[in-house]
Coordinates of C-alpha atoms and ligand atoms in Angstrom, one line a residue:
M1 CA -3.0 -1.9 -18.2
H2 CA -0.8 -0.4 -15.8
V3 CA -2.0 0.6 -12.1
L4 CA -0.6 2.8 -9.6
Y5 CA -0.9 0.8 -6.4
P6 CA -0.6 3.8 -3.5
G7 CA -0.7 4.1 0.3
S8 CA 1.0 4.5 3.3
F9 CA 3.0 1.2 3.9
D10 CA 3.9 1.8 6.9
P11 CA 4.6 -1.1 7.0
P12 CA 3.6 -2.9 4.0
T13 CA 1.0 -5.9 5.6
L14 CA 0.3 -9.2 4.6
G15 CA -2.9 -7.7 3.5
H16 CA -1.3 -5.3 1.2
V17 CA 1.0 -8.2 -0.5
H18 CA -2.1 -10.4 -1.3
V19 CA -3.4 -7.1 -2.8
M20 CA 0.0 -6.8 -4.6
E21 CA 0.1 -10.4 -5.8
R22 CA -3.2 -10.9 -7.1
A23 CA -2.6 -7.5 -8.9
S24 CA 0.5 -8.6 -10.6
R25 CA -2.0 -11.9 -11.8
L26 CA -4.2 -9.5 -13.7
F27 CA -2.4 -6.1 -14.4
K28 CA 0.3 -6.0 -16.8
K29 CA 1.8 -3.5 -14.9
V30 CA 1.7 -2.5 -11.3
T31 CA 3.6 0.4 -9.4
V32 CA 3.4 0.4 -5.6
F33 CA 3.6 4.0 -4.8
V34 CA 4.8 5.7 -0.9
A35 CA 2.4 8.7 -1.0
M36 CA 1.8 11.0 2.2
N37 CA -1.0 11.1 4.0
P38 CA -1.4 14.2 5.3
E39 CA -3.2 13.1 8.5
K40 CA -0.8 10.1 9.8
A41 CA 2.6 11.0 11.1
S42 CA 4.5 8.3 9.7
W43 CA 6.6 5.9 12.3
C44 CA 8.8 4.5 9.2
T45 CA 10.4 7.1 6.6
V46 CA 9.7 6.9 3.0
E47 CA 13.1 5.6 2.5
E48 CA 12.9 2.7 4.7
R49 CA 9.0 2.2 3.3
E50 CA 10.4 1.7 -0.1
E51 CA 13.1 -0.6 1.1
M52 CA 10.8 -2.8 2.0
L53 CA 8.6 -3.2 -0.8
R54 CA 11.1 -3.5 -3.1
R55 CA 12.2 -6.4 -0.7
I56 CA 8.8 -7.4 -1.5
A57 CA 7.9 -7.2 -4.7
A58 CA 11.3 -8.7 -5.7
R59 CA 8.9 -11.3 -6.4
W60 CA 7.1 -10.4 -9.6
R61 CA 8.7 -9.6 -12.5
N62 CA 6.0 -7.1 -13.2
V63 CA 6.1 -5.2 -9.8
A64 CA 7.7 -2.0 -9.7
V65 CA 8.1 0.2 -7.1
S66 CA 8.5 4.4 -6.8
S67 CA 7.3 7.1 -3.7
G68 CA 6.7 11.3 -4.0
Q69 CA 5.3 13.5 -2.2
G70 CA 2.5 16.4 -3.6
L71 CA -0.7 14.8 -5.4
L72 CA -0.9 11.2 -6.3
A73 CA -3.1 11.8 -9.1
E74 CA -0.3 14.2 -10.9
H75 CA 2.4 11.6 -9.9
A76 CA -0.7 8.8 -11.6
A77 CA -0.6 10.3 -14.6
A78 CA 3.1 11.6 -14.6
L79 CA 4.0 7.7 -14.5
K80 CA 1.2 6.9 -17.7
A81 CA -0.3 4.7 -15.4
D82 CA -3.9 3.4 -16.3
A83 CA -5.4 4.0 -13.3
I84 CA -5.4 3.9 -9.4
L85 CA -5.9 0.8 -7.5
K86 CA -6.8 0.2 -4.3
G87 CA -7.5 -2.3 -1.5
L88 CA -11.1 -2.3 0.4
R89 CA -10.5 -3.9 3.5
G90 CA -14.2 -3.3 4.4
P91 CA -17.4 -0.6 4.1
A92 CA -15.5 1.7 6.8
D93 CA -12.8 1.5 4.0
L94 CA -15.2 2.6 1.2
E95 CA -16.5 6.7 2.8
M96 CA -12.9 7.7 2.6
E97 CA -11.7 6.0 -0.8
H98 CA -14.6 7.1 -2.6
Q99 CA -14.2 10.5 -1.7
M100 CA -10.4 10.3 -2.9
A101 CA -11.3 8.2 -6.1
S102 CA -13.2 10.9 -6.6
V103 CA -11.7 14.1 -6.3
N104 CA -8.2 12.0 -8.2
H105 CA -11.1 11.4 -11.4
L106 CA -11.7 15.6 -11.3
L107 CA -7.9 16.3 -10.6
C108 CA -6.4 14.0 -12.9
G109 CA -9.4 12.2 -14.8
M110 CA -8.1 9.3 -13.5
E111 CA -10.0 6.3 -12.6
T112 CA -9.6 4.2 -9.7
L113 CA -10.3 0.2 -8.7
F114 CA -11.2 -1.6 -5.8
M115 CA -9.4 -4.2 -4.8
V116 CA -11.5 -6.3 -1.5
A117 CA -9.7 -7.9 0.9
H118 CA -10.1 -12.0 1.0
E119 CA -11.3 -13.4 4.1
G120 CA -8.3 -13.6 6.9
Y121 CA -6.8 -10.0 5.5
A122 CA -9.7 -7.1 6.0
H123 CA -8.4 -7.3 10.0
T124 CA -4.5 -6.3 9.3
S125 CA -3.4 -2.4 9.5
S126 CA -0.4 -0.8 9.3
S127 CA -1.4 0.3 12.6
L128 CA -2.3 -2.5 14.6
V129 CA 1.2 -3.9 13.4
R130 CA 3.2 -0.7 15.2
Q131 CA 0.8 -1.3 18.1
V132 CA 1.4 -5.1 18.5
L133 CA 5.2 -4.6 18.1
R134 CA 5.3 -0.8 20.8
L135 CA 3.1 -3.6 23.6
G136 CA 6.1 -6.7 22.8
G137 CA 3.9 -8.8 20.9
E138 CA 4.8 -10.9 17.6
I139 CA 4.3 -9.5 14.1
R140 CA 4.9 -12.1 12.5
P141 CA 1.3 -13.2 11.6
F142 CA 0.9 -9.7 10.2
V143 CA 3.8 -8.9 8.0
P144 CA 5.9 -10.4 4.8
E145 CA 9.3 -11.7 6.1
E146 CA 11.2 -9.3 3.9
V147 CA 10.5 -6.1 6.6
L148 CA 11.5 -7.7 9.9
P149 CA 14.8 -6.8 9.5
L150 CA 13.7 -3.1 9.2
I151 CA 11.3 -2.8 11.6
A152 CA 12.8 -5.1 14.0
G153 CA 14.4 -2.2 16.6
K154 CA 11.6 -0.3 16.0
R155 CA 8.8 0.5 18.8
Ligands
PNS201 O1 -2.1 3.4 2.7 P1 -3.3 5.1 3.4 O2 -2.9 5.9 4.2 O3 -4.6 4.6 3.6 O4 -2.6 6.1 1.8 C1 -3.5 7.0 1.7 C2 -3.0 8.3 0.5 C3 -1.1 7.2 1.2 C4 -3.0 6.8 -0.7 C5 -3.4 8.9 0.2 O5 -3.7 9.7 1.2 C6 -3.3 9.8 -0.7 O6 -3.4 9.3 -2.1 N1 -1.9 10.7 -0.4 C7 -1.5 11.5 -1.7 C8 -2.0 13.1 -1.6 C9 -2.5 13.4 -1.8 O7 -3.5 13.3 -3.2 N2 -4.4 13.7 -1.4 C10 -5.6 13.8 -2.3 C11 -6.4 12.2 -2.7 S1 -7.9 12.5 -2.6

């Protein structure tokens, strides 16, 4: 099975990496997809996020990286993904994810699979990383090594 794992990844966190790692073992192919979230202004450019994800994805032979604007369901169908994969940090994530899964199914018949965060990853988010960095804190507990050179100069 080929799954499309979409997100803002602004920046990628250890929580995202853990989903990628588990998905790489479960599925034949995983495409990590940088998508636009119309509700969020972006911090890193799409190119920066793709570069960070490419460096991370180099850990596994069956994980690729792509990006695109517009409807995710259409990209998933065009890339011949069998399903969309989303991570769930907790029940709060499910409300919006349930809606998105329904819309994506209505749009393209695309199914969404959910992978729950393991203990230790449920509290990590990209917005938390941005906030810690802005306030001068240490972000190494939350992000993979590969992202550090690309976000070092950012606040
Ligand atoms: O990491 P995020 O911000 O939770 O990811 C959300 C994202 C980018 C996957 C979502 O906003 C999305 O699918 N955007 C693409 C536009 C789209 O298809 N919107 C309708 C989805 S119901």
